[in-house]
Short mmCIF file of C-alpha atoms in Angstrom, two decimals:
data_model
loop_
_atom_site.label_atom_id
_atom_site.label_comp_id
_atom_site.label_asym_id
_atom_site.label_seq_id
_atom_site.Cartn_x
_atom_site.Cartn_y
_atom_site.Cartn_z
CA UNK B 50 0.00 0.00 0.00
CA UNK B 51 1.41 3.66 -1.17
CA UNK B 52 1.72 5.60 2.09
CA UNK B 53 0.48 9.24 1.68
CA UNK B 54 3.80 11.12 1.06
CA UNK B 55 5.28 8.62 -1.40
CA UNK B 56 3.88 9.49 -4.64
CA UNK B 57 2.30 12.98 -5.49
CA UNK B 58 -1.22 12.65 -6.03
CA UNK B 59 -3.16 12.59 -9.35
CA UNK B 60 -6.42 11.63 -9.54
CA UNK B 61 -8.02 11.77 -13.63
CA UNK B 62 -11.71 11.32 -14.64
CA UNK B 63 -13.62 12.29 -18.06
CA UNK B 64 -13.37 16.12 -17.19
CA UNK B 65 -10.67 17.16 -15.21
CA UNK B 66 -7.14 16.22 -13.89
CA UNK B 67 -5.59 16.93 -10.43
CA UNK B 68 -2.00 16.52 -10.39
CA UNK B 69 1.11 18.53 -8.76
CA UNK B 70 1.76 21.94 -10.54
CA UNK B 71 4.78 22.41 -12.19
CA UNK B 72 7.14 24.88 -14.55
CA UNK B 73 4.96 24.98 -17.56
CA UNK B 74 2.03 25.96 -15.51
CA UNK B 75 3.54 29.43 -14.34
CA UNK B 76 2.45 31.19 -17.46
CA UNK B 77 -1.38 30.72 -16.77
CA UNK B 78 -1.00 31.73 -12.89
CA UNK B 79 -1.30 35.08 -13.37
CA UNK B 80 -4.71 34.44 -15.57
CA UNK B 81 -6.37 32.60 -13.27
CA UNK B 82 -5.67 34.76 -10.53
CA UNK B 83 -6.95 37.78 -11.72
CA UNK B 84 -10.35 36.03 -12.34
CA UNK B 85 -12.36 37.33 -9.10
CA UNK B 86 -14.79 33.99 -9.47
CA UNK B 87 -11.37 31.63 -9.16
CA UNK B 88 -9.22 34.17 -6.83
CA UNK B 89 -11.88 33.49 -3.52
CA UNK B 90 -10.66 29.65 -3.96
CA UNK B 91 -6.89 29.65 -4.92
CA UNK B 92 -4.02 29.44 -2.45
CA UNK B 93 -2.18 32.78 -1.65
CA UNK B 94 0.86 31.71 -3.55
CA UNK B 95 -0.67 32.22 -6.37
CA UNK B 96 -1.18 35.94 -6.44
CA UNK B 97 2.60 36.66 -6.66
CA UNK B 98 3.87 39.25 -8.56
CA UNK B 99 6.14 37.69 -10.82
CA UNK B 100 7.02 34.63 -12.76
CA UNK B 101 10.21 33.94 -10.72
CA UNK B 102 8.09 34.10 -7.49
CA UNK B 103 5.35 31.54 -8.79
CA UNK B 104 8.32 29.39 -9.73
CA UNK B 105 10.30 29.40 -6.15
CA UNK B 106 6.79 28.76 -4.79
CA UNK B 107 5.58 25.96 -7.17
CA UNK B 108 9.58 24.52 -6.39
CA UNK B 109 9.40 24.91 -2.70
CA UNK B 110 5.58 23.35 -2.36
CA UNK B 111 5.99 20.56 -4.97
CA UNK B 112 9.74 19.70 -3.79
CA UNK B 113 11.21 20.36 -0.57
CA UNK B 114 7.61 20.64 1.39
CA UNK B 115 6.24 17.48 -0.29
CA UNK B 116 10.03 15.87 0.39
CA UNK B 117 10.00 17.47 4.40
CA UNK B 118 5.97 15.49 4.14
CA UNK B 119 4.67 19.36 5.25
CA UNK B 120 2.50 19.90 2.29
CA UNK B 121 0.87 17.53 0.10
CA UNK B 122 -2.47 19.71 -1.02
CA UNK B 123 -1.33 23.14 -1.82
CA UNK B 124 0.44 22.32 -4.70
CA UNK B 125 -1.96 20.56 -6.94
CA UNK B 126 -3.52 21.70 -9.66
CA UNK B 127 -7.04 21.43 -11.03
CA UNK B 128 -6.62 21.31 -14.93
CA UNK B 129 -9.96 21.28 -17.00
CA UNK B 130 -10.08 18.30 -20.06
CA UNK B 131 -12.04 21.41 -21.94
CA UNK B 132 -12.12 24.88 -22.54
CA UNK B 133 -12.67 26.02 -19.34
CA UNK B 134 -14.81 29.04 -18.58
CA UNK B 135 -13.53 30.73 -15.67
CA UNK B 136 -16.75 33.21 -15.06
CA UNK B 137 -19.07 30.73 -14.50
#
C-alpha cells in the first residue's frame, strides 16, 4: 500500500485532472488569478507578482515541502479536459 507522502497525487476522470503543478504551468498563474470567481478559492501563492516568485513557490511546495511530508495539497492543480470558462 502507497503511504500518503510517497507518490504525489493525481487523480483523472472524463473532465478534469488533479496533479502537482509544475514549470509549464507558471504562465497561466497570473490568468487565473486575476479572475475574481477563481481568486476566492486559490491558495495565496498564487497571487505573486512575478514569474520567478510563482516558480520558487511551485519549487518549494511541490519539492522540498512534499520531500519534508509538510504539504501535500497546496500544490496541486485542477486542470480542465475542456475549454474552461472561468466566469461561470
Amino acid at each position: 500500500m502507497t503511504e500518503l507522502f510517497d507518490v504525489f497525487p493525481y487523480i483523472e476522470n472524463d473532465k478534469v485532472i488533479i496533479r502537482k503543478m509544475d514549470m509549464n504551468d507558471v504562465a497561466a498563474l497570473p490568468e487565473i488569478s486575476n479572475n475574481d470567481n477563481v481568486y476566492k478559492y486559490i491558495s495565496p501563492f498564487l497571487y505573486k507578482e512575478s514569474n520567478k516568485m510563482l516558480e520558487t513557490a511551485i519549487k518549494n511546495l511541490g519539492g522540498r515541502d512534499f520531500e519534508k511530508k509538510k504539504l501535500i495539497i497546496s500544490n496541486d492543480g485542477i486542470f480542465s479536459k475542456q475549454n474552461w470558462n472561468y466566469n461561470t
